[in-house]
Coordinates of C-alpha atoms in Angstrom, one line a residue:
M1 CA -54.3 -96.1 -5.2
A2 CA -52.2 -99.0 -5.9
V3 CA -53.4 -100.9 -3.0
Q4 CA -57.4 -100.1 -3.6
R5 CA -56.5 -101.4 -7.3
A6 CA -54.9 -104.6 -5.8
K7 CA -57.8 -105.3 -3.4
E8 CA -60.8 -105.0 -6.1
F9 CA -58.6 -107.3 -8.5
L10 CA -58.5 -109.6 -5.8
L11 CA -62.1 -109.7 -5.4
G12 CA -62.9 -110.1 -8.7
K13 CA -60.6 -112.6 -9.5
D14 CA -62.8 -114.9 -7.2
R15 CA -66.5 -113.8 -8.5
G16 CA -66.7 -117.9 -9.3
A17 CA -65.3 -118.9 -6.4
V18 CA -63.9 -117.4 -2.9
G19 CA -60.1 -118.0 -2.8
E20 CA -58.5 -117.6 0.6
D21 CA -56.5 -115.0 0.1
T22 CA -59.4 -112.9 -0.4
L23 CA -60.7 -114.3 3.1
A24 CA -57.4 -113.4 4.5
M25 CA -57.8 -109.7 2.8
L26 CA -61.0 -109.0 4.8
D27 CA -59.7 -110.4 7.9
D28 CA -56.8 -108.1 8.0
E29 CA -59.4 -104.9 7.0
V30 CA -62.0 -106.0 9.8
G31 CA -59.4 -106.1 12.2
R32 CA -58.2 -102.6 11.3
L33 CA -61.2 -101.9 11.0
V34 CA -62.5 -103.0 14.5
L35 CA -59.7 -101.2 16.6
A36 CA -59.9 -98.3 14.9
Y37 CA -63.3 -97.4 15.1
P38 CA -63.1 -96.5 18.5
R39 CA -59.6 -94.1 18.4
E40 CA -60.2 -92.5 15.1
P41 CA -63.3 -90.1 14.0
L42 CA -65.7 -91.7 12.3
S43 CA -65.2 -89.3 9.3
A44 CA -61.1 -91.3 9.0
I45 CA -63.0 -94.8 8.6
W46 CA -66.3 -94.4 6.9
G47 CA -65.9 -95.1 3.5
D48 CA -63.5 -98.0 4.2
L49 CA -65.9 -99.2 6.5
L50 CA -69.0 -99.1 3.7
A51 CA -66.7 -100.5 1.0
S52 CA -65.4 -103.5 3.0
Q53 CA -69.2 -103.8 3.8
E54 CA -69.9 -104.1 0.2
Q55 CA -67.4 -106.2 -0.9
V56 CA -68.1 -108.8 1.5
F57 CA -72.3 -108.6 1.0
R58 CA -71.2 -108.9 -2.8
L59 CA -69.3 -111.9 -1.8
L60 CA -72.3 -113.0 -0.3
E61 CA -74.4 -112.5 -2.4
G62 CA -73.0 -113.8 -5.9
G63 CA -70.3 -116.3 -4.6
R64 CA -69.7 -120.1 -5.0
L65 CA -69.2 -120.8 -0.8
K66 CA -68.3 -123.5 1.1
S67 CA -70.2 -124.0 4.1
S68 CA -67.0 -122.5 6.3
Q69 CA -66.8 -119.4 4.3
L70 CA -70.5 -118.7 4.4
R71 CA -70.4 -118.8 8.2
D72 CA -67.0 -116.8 8.4
L73 CA -68.5 -114.0 5.8
S74 CA -71.4 -113.8 7.8
Y75 CA -68.9 -113.4 10.4
K76 CA -67.5 -110.2 8.7
G77 CA -70.7 -109.1 7.5
A78 CA -72.1 -108.7 10.6
V79 CA -69.2 -107.1 12.8
L80 CA -69.4 -104.4 9.5
S81 CA -72.9 -104.2 9.5
F82 CA -72.7 -103.9 13.2
L83 CA -70.0 -100.9 12.7
V84 CA -72.2 -98.8 10.4
A85 CA -75.0 -99.2 12.6
K86 CA -73.2 -97.6 15.6
G87 CA -71.5 -95.1 12.6
F88 CA -75.4 -94.1 11.6
N89 CA -75.8 -93.9 15.7
D90 CA -73.1 -91.7 15.9
M91 CA -74.6 -88.9 13.0
Q92 CA -77.6 -88.9 15.0
E93 CA -79.8 -91.3 12.3
P94 CA -81.2 -93.4 14.6
H95 CA -83.9 -94.8 12.3
Q96 CA -81.0 -96.3 10.0
A97 CA -78.7 -97.3 13.0
M98 CA -81.6 -99.6 14.2
T99 CA -82.0 -100.6 9.9
M100 CA -78.2 -101.6 9.9
T101 CA -78.5 -103.2 13.3
R102 CA -81.3 -105.3 12.0
V103 CA -78.7 -106.6 8.9
A104 CA -76.1 -107.1 11.3
A105 CA -78.2 -109.7 13.1
S106 CA -79.2 -111.7 10.1
C107 CA -76.0 -111.8 9.7
A108 CA -74.7 -113.2 13.2
R109 CA -77.7 -115.8 12.9
D110 CA -76.8 -116.7 9.2
A111 CA -73.1 -117.5 10.9
E112 CA -74.3 -119.3 13.7
H113 CA -72.7 -116.9 16.9
P114 CA -74.4 -116.3 19.7
G115 CA -72.7 -113.6 21.2
L116 CA -73.0 -111.5 18.0
I117 CA -76.6 -111.9 18.5
A118 CA -76.5 -111.0 21.4
L119 CA -74.6 -107.9 20.8
T120 CA -76.6 -106.9 18.0
D121 CA -79.1 -106.8 21.0
G122 CA -77.0 -104.6 22.8
L123 CA -76.6 -102.2 19.9
K124 CA -79.7 -101.7 19.0
S125 CA -80.2 -100.6 23.3
L126 CA -77.8 -98.4 23.0
I127 CA -79.1 -97.0 19.8
A128 CA -82.3 -96.4 21.9
Y129 CA -80.8 -95.4 24.9
W130 CA -79.2 -92.4 23.6
A131 CA -82.3 -91.6 21.5
D132 CA -84.1 -90.9 24.7
K133 CA -86.3 -94.1 24.6
P134 CA -85.5 -95.6 28.0
N135 CA -87.8 -98.3 28.3
D136 CA -86.9 -99.7 24.5
A137 CA -83.3 -99.8 26.1
Y138 CA -84.2 -101.7 28.6
H139 CA -86.3 -104.1 27.0
Y140 CA -83.3 -104.7 24.3
A141 CA -80.6 -104.8 26.6
G142 CA -82.5 -107.7 28.8
Q143 CA -83.5 -109.5 25.6
G144 CA -79.7 -109.5 24.7
A145 CA -78.8 -110.5 28.3
S146 CA -81.4 -113.7 27.9
M147 CA -78.9 -114.9 24.8
A148 CA -75.7 -114.1 26.3
S149 CA -76.6 -115.8 29.7
P150 CA -74.9 -119.2 28.9
L151 CA -71.6 -117.5 27.4
R152 CA -68.6 -117.4 29.6
G153 CA -67.4 -113.6 27.6
T154 CA -68.2 -110.0 28.0
A155 CA -70.8 -109.5 25.6
G156 CA -73.4 -110.7 29.0
L157 CA -71.5 -108.2 30.8
W158 CA -71.8 -105.3 28.4
L159 CA -75.9 -106.3 28.2
L160 CA -76.2 -106.2 32.1
G161 CA -74.1 -102.8 31.8
L162 CA -77.3 -101.2 29.3
Q163 CA -79.3 -102.7 31.5
A164 CA -78.6 -101.0 34.6
R165 CA -78.2 -97.6 32.6
A166 CA -82.0 -98.1 30.6
A167 CA -83.2 -98.3 34.2
A168 CA -81.5 -95.8 35.5
A169 CA -82.3 -93.5 33.3
L170 CA -86.1 -94.9 34.1
G171 CA -85.0 -93.8 37.7
D172 CA -85.5 -97.3 38.7
E173 CA -82.6 -97.5 41.7
Q174 CA -83.6 -100.8 42.7
T175 CA -83.2 -102.4 39.4
V176 CA -79.7 -100.9 38.6
R177 CA -78.1 -102.2 41.9
R178 CA -79.6 -105.5 41.0
V179 CA -78.1 -105.8 37.2
S180 CA -75.2 -103.6 38.5
Q181 CA -74.5 -106.4 41.5
Q182 CA -74.7 -108.9 38.6
A183 CA -72.6 -108.0 36.8
T184 CA -70.2 -107.2 39.1
D185 CA -70.3 -110.8 40.5
R186 CA -70.2 -112.1 36.6
R187 CA -67.0 -110.3 36.0
E188 CA -65.2 -113.0 38.3
H189 CA -65.9 -115.8 36.2
V190 CA -65.2 -114.3 32.7
V191 CA -63.0 -116.0 30.2
L192 CA -62.5 -113.8 26.9
D193 CA -63.8 -115.4 23.9
D194 CA -63.3 -114.5 20.1
L195 CA -65.4 -111.0 20.2
D196 CA -62.9 -110.2 23.5
E197 CA -60.0 -111.0 21.2
L198 CA -61.6 -109.4 18.5
G199 CA -61.3 -105.9 20.5
G200 CA -62.5 -102.6 20.1
L201 CA -66.9 -101.9 20.7
F202 CA -66.6 -105.7 20.9
T203 CA -65.6 -106.9 24.2
Y204 CA -66.3 -104.7 27.6
P205 CA -63.0 -104.3 29.8
L206 CA -63.3 -103.1 33.4
A207 CA -63.2 -99.8 32.9
K208 CA -66.0 -99.6 30.7
Q209 CA -68.3 -101.5 33.1
R210 CA -66.8 -99.2 35.8
Y211 CA -67.7 -96.1 33.7
Y212 CA -71.0 -97.5 32.9
D213 CA -71.3 -98.0 36.8
V214 CA -70.5 -94.4 37.4
E215 CA -73.1 -93.1 34.8
A216 CA -76.7 -95.1 36.2
Q217 CA -75.6 -93.3 39.5
A218 CA -75.3 -90.2 38.1
L219 CA -78.5 -90.6 36.4
L220 CA -79.9 -91.5 39.1
G221 CA -79.3 -87.8 40.8
L222 CA -75.9 -89.3 43.1
G223 CA -73.5 -87.5 44.1
G224 CA -71.4 -87.3 47.3
A225 CA -67.6 -87.7 47.7
Q226 CA -67.5 -91.5 47.5
L227 CA -69.2 -91.8 44.2
G228 CA -66.8 -88.4 42.8
A229 CA -63.7 -90.8 43.9
L230 CA -65.0 -93.7 41.8
A231 CA -66.0 -90.9 38.8
E232 CA -62.6 -90.0 38.9
E233 CA -61.0 -92.9 38.3
A234 CA -63.7 -94.5 35.7
V235 CA -61.9 -91.0 33.7
E236 CA -58.3 -91.7 34.8
A237 CA -58.9 -95.5 33.2
F238 CA -59.1 -94.0 29.8
S239 CA -56.0 -91.0 30.7
D240 CA -53.7 -93.1 28.5
P241 CA -54.3 -93.3 25.0
R242 CA -51.5 -96.0 24.2
S243 CA -54.3 -99.0 26.8
A244 CA -55.5 -101.0 24.2
D245 CA -58.9 -100.1 26.2
W246 CA -58.7 -96.4 25.3
A247 CA -61.6 -94.8 23.3
F248 CA -62.6 -91.3 23.0
G249 CA -66.0 -91.7 23.2
D250 CA -65.5 -93.0 26.5
L251 CA -63.3 -90.7 28.0
A252 CA -65.7 -88.0 26.8
G253 CA -68.7 -89.6 28.4
A254 CA -66.6 -90.9 31.6
Q255 CA -65.4 -86.7 32.0
C256 CA -68.8 -85.6 31.7
D257 CA -70.6 -88.3 33.9
L258 CA -67.9 -86.6 36.5
A259 CA -69.2 -83.2 35.9
M260 CA -72.6 -84.9 36.5
V261 CA -71.6 -86.6 39.6
R262 CA -69.9 -82.8 40.8
M263 CA -73.3 -80.9 39.9
N264 CA -75.5 -83.9 41.7
S265 CA -73.1 -82.6 44.5
G266 CA -73.6 -79.0 44.0
D267 CA -69.9 -78.5 42.7
V268 CA -70.5 -76.2 39.5
D269 CA -66.7 -75.3 39.9
G270 CA -66.1 -78.6 40.0
A271 CA -68.6 -79.8 37.0
A272 CA -67.5 -77.1 34.6
E273 CA -63.6 -78.7 35.2
A274 CA -64.1 -82.1 34.1
I275 CA -66.0 -81.1 31.5
R276 CA -63.9 -78.7 29.9
P277 CA -61.7 -81.3 27.8
V278 CA -64.8 -82.8 26.3
L279 CA -66.2 -78.9 25.1
D280 CA -62.5 -78.6 23.6
L281 CA -63.0 -81.3 21.6
P282 CA -62.0 -81.5 17.6
V283 CA -65.3 -81.0 16.0
T284 CA -64.8 -84.3 14.4
H285 CA -65.2 -86.4 17.5
R286 CA -68.3 -84.5 18.6
N287 CA -70.6 -88.0 17.9
N288 CA -74.1 -88.5 18.9
G289 CA -73.5 -89.6 22.5
I290 CA -70.5 -87.5 23.4
I291 CA -73.2 -84.4 23.0
V292 CA -76.3 -86.1 24.5
S293 CA -73.6 -86.5 27.6
A294 CA -72.9 -82.7 27.1
L295 CA -76.1 -81.5 27.3
R296 CA -77.5 -84.0 30.6
V297 CA -74.3 -81.8 32.4
R298 CA -76.4 -78.4 31.4
Q299 CA -79.9 -80.3 32.0
A300 CA -78.1 -81.1 35.8
L301 CA -78.0 -77.2 35.7
V302 CA -80.7 -76.1 34.6
Q303 CA -82.4 -78.0 37.0
R304 CA -80.4 -76.4 39.9
P305 CA -82.1 -72.3 39.7
A306 CA -79.8 -72.0 43.2
I307 CA -76.7 -72.3 41.3
T308 CA -76.1 -68.7 40.4
G309 CA -73.2 -66.8 39.4
P310 CA -71.1 -66.4 36.2
I311 CA -69.5 -70.1 36.1
A312 CA -72.7 -71.6 35.6
R313 CA -74.0 -68.9 33.5
D314 CA -71.3 -69.4 31.6
L315 CA -71.4 -73.0 31.5
R316 CA -75.1 -73.2 30.0
Q317 CA -74.0 -71.4 27.2
E318 CA -70.8 -73.1 26.4
I319 CA -72.8 -76.5 25.9
E320 CA -75.9 -75.2 24.9
A321 CA -73.5 -74.0 21.6
F322 CA -71.6 -77.2 22.0
P323 CA -73.6 -79.3 19.2
A324 CA -74.4 -76.4 16.7
N325 CA -70.4 -76.4 16.4
R326 CA -70.6 -79.7 15.4
S327 CA -69.1 -79.8 11.5
A328 CA -71.3 -82.2 9.5
L329 CA -70.4 -86.1 9.8
P330 CA -70.0 -88.0 7.1
S331 CA -73.0 -89.0 4.5
G332 CA -74.7 -92.2 4.9

């Protein structure tokens, strides 16, 4: 309570003009929330995330700002609104998520930050992808990839990954291979930028790129030993929570993809083994993307009626119960 009161005092003190201490305080808070988002359940940070966004909006609306402060606060507003939008998507609220993404895009334009503008197109693509709107997902990813094409950081690679996943959901294998190869070639020329330094959801490490590559191939219904090995490597890349790239959602997604690849290969026992850690996740961690990923494994099983036996039956039933066992996420 003492720290919260001190923050309120500093913000209140700067109602006439924004001081450097306030900007530094917000820098610290934005940095903390960016790094916490992929690692902690949404319920642990949602209140702080909304409070920080409100503080930035209040300063943008009411303070006497220098042009540099306006850009700085707009940048912070874009980053925080991006995280809030992702939170709404994790809560299975795609309409609210898309609205908040448009707020993030507006702030990014005010900040004159092409990378952030491109990332908001990526977030629109991600929202559409998890809402089972692959055409929209492909459109937004392509739009963002065009914006990011002159940039040297990893934002453009993420957009290509999103584009490949959406193409896979549409069954367009040729586009998946073309776009994935573009991303592979471009990785060799990456120069990390300010968004990569920010980290969290704003960078796209090699481990995540490999996870996206596997997911695109799994969605195409592909399997086999070679893809299975790549899927295992994708899981292994997220196995150490001490790694800067670790994210519980990416680990769960990679585990579901491994299960899909094994299912595509007719290995129901291996699929059950791969998805077991996901089904054992605490209810606080069962966000929208994880639930949809798990349900895809069940769908792959249902589409193979020849796969029978107690393991297949139990797996179908357990995945079916998985969303219902999730506790309520924080209210927006």
